[in-house]
Amino acid sequence: EAQVTQNPRYLITVTGKKLTVTCSQNMNHEYMSWYRQDPGLGLRQIYYSMNVEVTDKGDVPEGYKVSRKEKRNFPLILESPSPNQTSLYFCASSLYTPGRYNTDTQYFGPGTRLTVL
Amino acid sequence: EDQVTQSPEALRLQEGESSSLNCSYTVSGLRGLFWYRQDPGKGPEFLFTLYSAGEEKEKERLKATLTKKESFLHITAPKPEDSATYLCAVQANTGFQKLVFGTGTRLLVSP
């Protein structure tokens, strides 16, 4: 089954304790992205990657890091979490064909609910 | 700056009562407009992509339409299982596939 998986699904942690949220896709997609969803603000992009070793900042990258060492995996790293990073996080992936006019659909994972105390 | 506004924020319908959800957008060159459905505690589920004004797409009781400034998601004779939050997002010609989302419309369909 084609899917995007995230782990953990729920996480409660304390300020300053480093954590990693994993994301994996089995569709051989080039493009992967992280979003956070907050009430009244909608989904906002944190980081994205167009392929292995190619990553860039989205709209709200402060306090986050990413890496893309393998095509299927795109972990999100919070090196020193703070309470304002309490949110619902989604990973998404899609094909990416440079120059193609019609865009490719992004498929989302099930989400990770993070609480930072 | 690319922007998406969805209305209403919440909508309550009786089963069988048709209605429409609105998505107004401003974008520096539209590459695609997306509709997603999101159930509580789950990730957004893809419904439609629209590329140009005048385009329409249908899936069961849902029909999405697009103009140069807005998109509508028409729900015909809804059922309780259509209850969800419906998200609209745009992708500009630039921005490497970044989606800009609206805040969604929460739809509740009562039996």
XYZ file of N, CA and C in Angstrom:
684
model
N 0.832 -1.192 0.000
C 0.000 0.000 0.000
C 0.870 1.247 0.000
N 0.560 2.182 -0.933
C 1.301 3.434 -1.005
C 0.966 4.288 0.204
N 1.999 4.732 0.921
C 1.699 5.522 2.110
C 2.895 6.323 2.586
N 2.570 7.313 3.412
C 3.538 8.104 4.157
C 3.335 7.756 5.628
N 4.406 7.361 6.295
C 4.301 6.997 7.704
C 5.115 7.958 8.557
N 4.627 8.213 9.755
C 5.301 9.088 10.696
C 5.375 8.403 12.051
N 6.473 8.648 12.750
C 6.614 8.137 14.115
C 7.406 9.118 14.960
N 7.012 9.312 16.226
C 5.820 8.720 16.829
C 4.560 9.459 16.423
N 3.416 8.935 16.734
C 2.163 9.619 16.460
C 1.833 10.639 17.542
N 2.254 10.364 18.749
C 2.030 11.270 19.868
C 3.314 11.363 20.675
N 3.639 12.558 21.120
C 4.856 12.753 21.907
C 4.676 13.913 22.864
N 4.954 13.654 24.142
C 4.996 14.699 25.153
C 6.432 14.768 25.647
N 7.008 15.955 25.624
C 8.395 16.111 26.033
C 8.550 17.397 26.843
N 9.767 17.677 27.248
C 10.032 18.872 28.044
C 10.946 19.817 27.272
N 10.899 21.061 27.623
C 11.713 22.084 26.966
C 13.178 21.697 26.962
N 13.790 21.795 25.770
C 15.226 21.581 25.647
C 15.673 20.166 25.372
N 14.774 19.211 25.419
C 15.168 17.810 25.193
C 15.039 17.464 23.714
N 16.163 17.237 23.075
C 16.203 16.982 21.631
C 15.305 15.829 21.231
N 14.627 15.989 20.101
C 13.784 14.910 19.618
C 13.801 14.878 18.092
N 13.459 13.711 17.564
C 13.359 13.508 16.120
C 12.032 12.852 15.800
N 11.355 13.392 14.805
C 10.136 12.790 14.271
C 10.488 12.211 12.904
N 10.237 10.933 12.738
C 10.611 10.296 11.479
C 9.471 10.345 10.472
N 9.845 10.365 9.198
C 8.880 10.321 8.098
C 9.448 9.409 7.022
N 8.629 8.517 6.521
C 9.074 7.604 5.483
C 7.960 7.422 4.457
N 8.355 7.348 3.181
C 7.371 7.098 2.117
C 7.859 5.963 1.228
N 6.900 5.201 0.707
C 7.237 4.022 -0.097
C 6.828 4.184 -1.560
N 6.705 5.449 -2.010
C 6.221 5.709 -3.365
C 7.333 6.195 -4.293
N 8.576 6.171 -3.809
C 9.720 6.627 -4.599
C 9.582 8.100 -5.025
N 8.981 8.893 -4.143
C 8.784 10.308 -4.440
C 10.072 11.099 -4.227
N 10.302 12.071 -5.117
C 11.474 12.923 -4.958
C 11.224 14.000 -3.889
N 10.019 14.565 -3.881
C 9.721 15.729 -3.058
C 9.128 15.290 -1.730
N 9.647 15.855 -0.637
C 9.080 15.632 0.681
C 9.065 16.956 1.427
N 8.106 17.072 2.353
C 7.912 18.347 3.025
C 7.358 18.118 4.422
N 7.651 19.065 5.316
C 7.068 19.065 6.656
C 6.196 20.302 6.826
N 5.024 20.079 7.437
C 4.103 21.158 7.754
C 3.745 21.067 9.234
N 3.374 22.212 9.804
C 2.765 22.196 11.123
C 1.371 22.807 11.013
N 0.453 22.296 11.816
C -0.933 22.755 11.771
C -1.335 23.275 13.136
N -1.727 24.537 13.169
C -2.141 25.184 14.413
C -3.519 25.791 14.228
N -4.345 25.766 15.284
C -5.700 26.317 15.164
C -5.687 27.762 14.688
N -6.519 28.056 13.710
C -6.626 29.421 13.192
C -5.524 29.833 12.232
N -4.494 28.989 12.095
C -3.372 29.347 11.204
C -3.261 28.409 10.017
N -3.931 27.305 10.064
C -3.847 26.357 8.961
C -2.520 25.618 8.944
N -2.254 24.978 7.843
C -1.007 24.236 7.645
C 0.049 25.178 7.096
N 1.230 25.172 7.718
C 2.332 26.023 7.256
C 3.574 25.169 7.038
N 4.281 25.472 5.959
C 5.434 24.654 5.584
C 6.649 25.000 6.441
N 7.335 23.954 6.932
C 8.521 24.156 7.765
C 9.791 24.029 6.913
N 9.962 22.887 6.285
C 11.092 22.598 5.408
C 10.605 21.711 4.280
N 11.369 21.703 3.186
C 11.064 20.790 2.113
C 12.364 20.265 1.504
N 12.211 19.197 0.724
C 13.365 18.590 0.062
C 12.954 18.145 -1.330
N 13.742 18.518 -2.312
C 13.427 18.137 -3.691
C 14.083 16.829 -4.101
N 15.062 16.388 -3.315
C 15.679 15.091 -3.567
C 16.741 14.850 -2.500
N 17.432 13.741 -2.604
C 18.458 13.407 -1.615
C 19.487 14.526 -1.539
N 19.796 14.924 -0.301
C 20.795 15.960 -0.011
C 20.395 17.351 -0.493
N 19.139 17.562 -0.890
C 18.658 18.875 -1.320
C 17.494 19.277 -0.433
N 17.744 20.242 0.459
C 16.684 20.697 1.360
C 16.664 22.222 1.378
N 15.526 22.786 1.776
C 15.428 24.243 1.863
C 14.346 24.624 2.850
N 14.414 25.883 3.318
C 13.477 26.382 4.321
C 12.122 26.678 3.707
N 11.082 26.434 4.512
C 9.745 26.865 4.158
C 9.441 28.184 4.832
N 8.208 28.349 5.275
C 7.780 29.612 5.866
C 8.108 29.746 7.347
N 8.198 28.640 8.081
C 8.411 28.695 9.533
C 9.520 27.723 9.950
N 10.772 27.935 9.508
C 11.835 26.964 9.767
C 12.545 27.108 11.122
N 12.290 28.230 11.836
C 13.059 28.508 13.051
C 12.833 27.427 14.097
N 13.954 26.895 14.621
C 13.885 25.888 15.666
C 13.837 24.463 15.147
N 13.886 24.282 13.845
C 13.811 22.952 13.233
C 15.022 22.697 12.345
N 15.351 21.412 12.214
C 16.344 20.959 11.243
C 15.801 19.748 10.525
N 16.318 19.517 9.320
C 15.942 18.326 8.566
C 17.179 17.748 7.915
N 17.062 16.519 7.443
C 18.111 15.914 6.630
C 17.447 14.977 5.628
N 18.102 14.763 4.517
C 17.554 13.834 3.503
C 18.732 13.024 2.954
N 19.062 11.977 3.667
C 20.189 11.120 3.273
C 19.732 9.950 2.413
N 18.469 9.613 2.506
C 17.896 8.560 1.671
C 16.620 9.114 1.046
N 16.269 8.595 -0.108
C 15.110 9.123 -0.823
C 13.821 8.922 -0.029
N 13.693 7.821 0.674
C 12.431 7.502 1.323
C 12.233 8.179 2.672
N 13.288 8.684 3.299
C 13.195 9.203 4.667
C 13.490 10.692 4.761
N 12.747 11.373 5.624
C 12.919 12.821 5.777
C 12.611 13.188 7.228
N 13.552 12.969 8.140
C 13.282 13.231 9.556
C 13.269 14.716 9.891
N 12.453 15.062 10.863
C 12.368 16.428 11.388
C 13.005 16.428 12.771
N 13.954 17.321 12.975
C 14.723 17.360 14.219
C 14.445 18.660 14.959
N 14.113 18.522 16.248
C 13.984 19.687 17.114
C 15.094 19.577 18.143
N 16.124 20.372 17.992
C 17.311 20.217 18.843
C 17.087 20.738 20.250
N 16.276 21.766 20.400
C 15.967 22.308 21.721
C 14.511 22.770 21.715
N 13.588 21.824 21.835
C 12.166 22.171 21.704
C 11.712 23.201 22.731
N 10.777 24.038 22.306
C 10.183 25.031 23.201
C 8.662 24.896 23.136
N 7.959 25.421 24.141
C 6.492 25.267 24.174
C 5.794 25.785 22.920
N 6.356 26.792 22.245
C 5.688 27.304 21.039
C 5.807 26.354 19.843
N 6.508 25.244 20.038
C 6.554 24.216 18.999
C 5.530 23.105 19.252
N 4.722 23.286 20.275
C 3.588 22.385 20.486
C 2.641 22.544 19.314
N 2.385 21.455 18.602
C 1.610 21.549 17.370
C 1.337 20.147 16.828
N 0.595 20.113 15.734
C 0.349 18.883 14.980
C 1.197 18.948 13.715
N 2.055 17.960 13.542
C 3.016 17.970 12.438
C 2.650 16.929 11.378
N 2.760 17.349 10.111
C 2.489 16.447 8.996
C 3.654 16.426 8.027
N 3.963 15.229 7.594
C 4.922 15.020 6.522
C 4.138 14.752 5.238
N 4.647 15.218 4.114
C 3.978 14.984 2.836
C 5.020 14.638 1.785
N 4.590 13.941 0.740
C 5.511 13.624 -0.347
C 4.790 13.676 -1.680
N 5.568 13.888 -2.735
C 5.006 13.852 -4.087
C 6.116 13.593 -5.085
N 5.723 13.243 -6.291
C 6.675 13.232 -7.380
C 7.116 14.668 -7.627
N 8.235 14.835 -8.286
C 8.678 16.178 -8.665
C 9.348 16.078 -10.032
N 8.718 16.702 -10.996
C 9.238 16.674 -12.356
C 9.533 18.103 -12.790
N 10.788 18.541 -12.763
C 11.118 19.920 -13.135
C 10.618 20.253 -14.536
N 9.979 21.403 -14.635
C 9.512 21.843 -15.941
C 8.143 21.331 -16.305
N 7.620 20.368 -15.562
C 6.291 19.848 -15.865
C 5.257 20.889 -15.482
N 4.330 21.180 -16.385
C 3.368 22.253 -16.124
C 2.405 21.886 -15.011
N 1.775 20.726 -15.149
C 0.799 20.319 -14.132
C 1.528 19.739 -12.935
N 1.178 20.228 -11.771
C 1.878 19.832 -10.571
C 1.455 18.433 -10.118
N 2.253 17.850 -9.263
C 1.970 16.518 -8.742
C 1.342 16.608 -7.365
N 0.423 15.710 -7.086
C -0.320 15.725 -5.835
C 0.582 15.374 -4.662
N 0.420 16.109 -3.560
C 1.129 15.782 -2.329
C 0.257 14.891 -1.463
N 0.859 13.820 -0.952
C 0.169 12.872 -0.082
C 0.713 13.034 1.326
N -0.194 13.062 2.285
C 0.161 13.375 3.652
C 0.195 12.142 4.548
N 1.070 12.203 5.551
C 1.106 11.183 6.587
C 0.000 11.409 7.597
N -0.080 10.547 8.623
C -1.175 10.598 9.595
C -1.009 11.661 10.663
N 0.171 12.272 10.754
C 0.367 13.339 11.727
C 1.067 12.884 13.001
N 1.779 13.819 13.611
C 2.415 13.625 14.914
C 1.996 14.779 15.812
N 1.328 14.435 16.905
C 0.908 15.480 17.851
C 1.984 15.631 18.908
N 2.630 16.793 18.913
C 3.746 17.072 19.822
C 3.325 18.089 20.873
N 3.597 17.761 22.123
C 3.385 18.685 23.224
C 4.720 18.911 23.922
N 5.120 20.184 24.034
C 6.366 20.538 24.717
C 6.009 21.285 26.000
N 6.388 20.715 27.133
C 6.026 21.301 28.433
C 7.116 22.232 28.943
N 2.185 38.343 -1.614
C 2.202 37.095 -0.846
C 0.975 36.255 -1.203
N 1.213 34.979 -1.447
C 0.112 34.067 -1.773
C -0.787 33.866 -0.561
N -2.093 33.869 -0.792
C -3.028 33.812 0.328
C -4.286 33.038 -0.051
N -4.817 32.295 0.914
C -6.042 31.526 0.709
C -6.995 31.794 1.866
N -8.238 32.133 1.532
C -9.260 32.386 2.552
C -10.451 31.483 2.284
N -10.849 30.726 3.298
C -11.980 29.810 3.145
C -13.162 30.292 3.977
N -14.354 30.101 3.405
C -15.576 30.457 4.128
C -16.686 29.483 3.767
N -17.634 29.261 4.703
C -17.572 29.718 6.087
C -16.559 28.923 6.890
N -16.294 29.357 8.129
C -15.400 28.580 8.997
C -16.032 27.260 9.376
N -17.327 27.279 9.610
C -18.051 26.075 9.988
C -19.413 26.087 9.322
N -19.909 24.909 9.001
C -21.187 24.779 8.308
C -21.892 23.534 8.818
N -23.138 23.736 9.198
C -23.941 22.614 9.690
C -25.087 22.387 8.708
N -25.203 21.182 8.188
C -26.239 20.831 7.218
C -27.043 19.642 7.707
N -28.279 19.588 7.255
C -29.066 18.379 7.437
C -28.726 17.417 6.306
N -28.823 16.144 6.565
C -28.601 15.153 5.513
C -29.491 15.474 4.314
N -28.880 15.510 3.119
C -29.630 15.813 1.903
C -29.686 17.281 1.533
N -29.209 18.161 2.439
C -29.266 19.606 2.187
C -27.986 20.057 1.480
N -28.083 20.355 0.202
C -26.907 20.713 -0.600
C -26.389 22.105 -0.241
N -25.093 22.323 -0.413
C -24.480 23.615 -0.127
C -23.128 23.716 -0.820
N -22.474 24.865 -0.644
C -21.164 25.088 -1.257
C -20.202 25.697 -0.261
N -18.942 25.309 -0.381
C -17.863 25.892 0.388
C -17.035 26.770 -0.548
N -16.543 27.881 -0.010
C -15.815 28.834 -0.838
C -14.335 28.887 -0.484
N -13.507 29.046 -1.496
C -12.064 29.232 -1.319
C -11.635 30.384 -2.212
N -11.309 31.517 -1.598
C -10.816 32.666 -2.359
C -9.299 32.695 -2.270
N -8.645 33.036 -3.370
C -7.188 32.977 -3.349
C -6.567 34.137 -4.109
N -5.362 34.489 -3.691
C -4.506 35.376 -4.461
C -3.153 34.674 -4.557
N -2.649 34.583 -5.765
C -1.403 33.853 -5.984
C -0.694 34.445 -7.181
N 0.612 34.446 -7.124
C 1.427 35.000 -8.210
C 1.595 33.948 -9.300
N 0.536 33.665 -10.033
C 0.588 32.647 -11.074
C 0.203 31.294 -10.516
N -1.008 30.864 -10.823
C -1.517 29.613 -10.239
C -0.988 28.415 -11.008
N -0.386 27.501 -10.275
C 0.047 26.245 -10.893
C -1.002 25.164 -10.644
N -1.649 25.236 -9.482
C -2.691 24.264 -9.174
C -3.419 24.659 -7.908
N -4.718 24.312 -7.842
C -5.504 24.514 -6.627
C -5.985 23.152 -6.171
N -5.780 22.878 -4.896
C -6.055 21.559 -4.344
C -7.181 21.626 -3.329
N -7.990 20.583 -3.299
C -8.944 20.370 -2.216
C -8.561 19.079 -1.494
N -8.543 19.187 -0.162
C -8.275 18.031 0.690
C -9.410 17.895 1.696
N -9.614 16.682 2.163
C -10.534 16.419 3.259
C -9.697 15.972 4.453
N -10.018 16.483 5.645
C -9.287 16.071 6.837
C -10.259 15.641 7.922
N -10.137 14.405 8.363
C -10.917 13.901 9.486
C -10.141 14.142 10.774
N -10.848 14.256 11.904
C -10.168 14.545 13.173
C -9.054 13.554 13.478
N -7.870 14.074 13.803
C -6.747 13.217 14.168
C -6.065 12.535 13.000
N -6.406 12.935 11.783
C -5.814 12.282 10.599
C -5.179 13.312 9.675
N -4.371 12.804 8.738
C -3.753 13.679 7.766
C -4.715 14.051 6.655
N -4.461 15.167 5.966
C -5.304 15.558 4.831
C -5.320 14.479 3.757
N -6.505 14.249 3.230
C -6.710 13.249 2.180
C -7.049 13.972 0.887
N -6.303 13.688 -0.164
C -6.466 14.388 -1.435
C -7.835 14.127 -2.051
N -8.461 15.216 -2.554
C -9.728 15.106 -3.272
C -9.570 15.484 -4.745
N -9.148 16.736 -5.013
C -9.102 17.244 -6.381
C -7.905 18.164 -6.582
N -7.482 18.257 -7.849
C -6.609 19.328 -8.295
C -7.278 20.015 -9.470
N -7.283 21.363 -9.453
C -7.804 22.158 -10.557
C -6.676 23.037 -11.061
N -6.588 23.196 -12.385
C -5.437 23.898 -12.947
C -5.788 25.227 -13.590
N -6.985 25.351 -14.171
C -7.290 26.582 -14.902
C -8.756 26.952 -14.737
N -9.034 28.250 -14.875
C -10.389 28.771 -14.715
C -11.342 28.061 -15.663
N -12.502 27.693 -15.119
C -13.503 26.986 -15.900
C -13.457 25.487 -15.713
N -12.415 25.002 -15.097
C -12.270 23.559 -14.898
C -13.196 23.087 -13.778
N -13.748 21.894 -13.934
C -14.606 21.283 -12.932
C -14.189 19.825 -12.757
N -14.299 19.319 -11.515
C -14.046 17.902 -11.259
C -15.076 17.393 -10.263
N -15.455 16.134 -10.426
C -16.476 15.546 -9.571
C -16.011 14.234 -8.980
N -16.509 13.974 -7.763
C -16.245 12.696 -7.114
C -17.402 12.433 -6.166
N -18.204 11.484 -6.512
C -19.393 11.121 -5.720
C -20.254 12.368 -5.506
N -20.451 12.821 -4.289
C -21.334 13.945 -4.006
C -20.614 15.291 -4.057
N -19.351 15.280 -4.382
C -18.536 16.487 -4.389
C -18.231 16.940 -5.808
N -18.278 18.258 -6.000
C -17.895 18.841 -7.283
C -17.118 20.114 -7.008
N -15.919 20.205 -7.578
C -15.076 21.373 -7.398
C -15.030 22.162 -8.688
N -15.110 23.500 -8.545
C -15.039 24.391 -9.691
C -14.003 25.468 -9.418
N -13.521 26.104 -10.493
C -12.452 27.088 -10.347
C -12.703 28.290 -11.243
N -12.532 29.499 -10.660
C -12.496 30.731 -11.446
C -11.123 31.358 -11.214
N -10.933 32.556 -11.737
C -9.616 33.189 -11.601
C -9.348 33.700 -10.184
N -10.413 33.778 -9.365
C -10.231 34.316 -8.014
C -10.663 33.368 -6.909
N -11.467 32.361 -7.263
C -11.984 31.496 -6.213
C -12.333 30.112 -6.729
N -12.496 29.224 -5.767
C -12.929 27.869 -6.076
C -14.084 27.542 -5.151
N -14.996 26.720 -5.657
C -16.118 26.264 -4.858
C -16.100 24.749 -4.773
N -16.444 24.255 -3.595
C -16.657 22.821 -3.419
C -18.143 22.637 -3.143
N -18.842 22.101 -4.137
C -20.277 21.901 -4.022
C -20.529 20.504 -3.458
N -21.398 20.443 -2.464
C -21.741 19.154 -1.860
C -23.230 18.916 -2.096
N -23.527 17.889 -2.863
C -24.908 17.591 -3.249
C -25.445 16.451 -2.386
N -26.591 16.698 -1.774
C -27.255 15.695 -0.938
C -26.272 15.027 0.023
N -25.647 15.806 0.903
C -24.610 15.244 1.779
C -25.148 14.199 2.735
N -24.230 13.320 3.153
C -24.531 12.293 4.143
C -23.671 12.542 5.379
N -24.045 11.977 6.513
C -23.236 12.193 7.735
C -21.763 11.853 7.553
N -21.457 10.883 6.713
C -20.053 10.512 6.515
C -19.251 11.569 5.739
N -19.928 12.576 5.225
C -19.230 13.701 4.589
C -18.734 14.714 5.619
N -19.102 14.543 6.873
C -18.643 15.434 7.936
C -17.126 15.356 8.045
N -16.468 16.497 7.971
C -15.004 16.581 8.002
C -14.631 18.047 7.866
N -13.339 18.326 7.946
C -12.841 19.656 7.595
C -12.307 19.597 6.175
N -12.724 20.545 5.354
C -12.293 20.604 3.955
C -11.290 21.736 3.804
N -10.118 21.367 3.298
C -9.012 22.297 3.151
C -8.776 22.631 1.689
N -8.507 23.901 1.437
C -8.157 24.378 0.104
C -6.701 24.841 0.145
N -5.955 24.585 -0.902
C -4.557 25.013 -0.954
C -4.214 25.405 -2.383
N -3.297 26.364 -2.523
C -2.832 26.761 -3.852
C -1.338 26.534 -3.945
N -0.913 26.314 -5.146
C 0.512 26.194 -5.441
C 0.817 27.172 -6.563
N 1.826 28.006 -6.318
C 2.209 29.022 -7.300
C 3.175 28.436 -8.322
N 3.379 29.172 -9.391
C 4.337 28.745 -10.416
C 5.748 28.690 -9.878
N 6.031 29.487 -8.845
C 7.324 29.419 -8.164
C 7.126 28.711 -6.830
N 8.161 28.470 -6.088
C 8.016 27.945 -4.734
C 8.187 26.450 -4.615
N 8.615 25.785 -5.692
C 8.975 24.369 -5.624
C 7.933 23.526 -4.921
N 6.736 23.614 -5.390
C 5.638 22.766 -4.948
C 5.133 23.077 -3.557
N 5.465 24.211 -2.991
C 4.926 24.593 -1.697
C 3.425 24.800 -1.817
N 2.696 24.249 -0.879
C 1.258 24.466 -0.800
C 0.972 25.548 0.232
N 0.131 26.514 -0.132
C -0.349 27.528 0.805
C -1.798 27.188 1.125
N -2.066 26.893 2.377
C -3.375 26.401 2.794
C -4.250 27.491 3.373
N -5.554 27.338 3.202
C -6.525 28.071 3.990
C -6.711 27.371 5.329
N -7.535 27.966 6.184
C -7.733 27.405 7.518
C -8.858 26.372 7.558
N -9.521 26.180 6.434
C -10.483 25.098 6.350
C -11.909 25.477 6.687
N -12.837 24.643 6.236
C -14.256 24.732 6.604
C -14.632 23.433 7.301
N -15.115 23.557 8.532
C -15.579 22.370 9.283
C -17.023 22.107 8.916
N -17.272 20.953 8.311
C -18.621 20.592 7.873
C -19.184 19.519 8.784
N -20.379 19.751 9.275
C -21.086 18.753 10.074
C -22.423 18.466 9.403
N -22.649 17.218 9.052
C -23.905 16.801 8.427
C -24.675 15.943 9.419
N -25.855 16.408 9.773
C -26.670 15.695 10.762
C -27.685 14.795 10.071
N -27.950 13.614 10.676
C -28.922 12.682 10.054
C -30.332 13.262 10.097
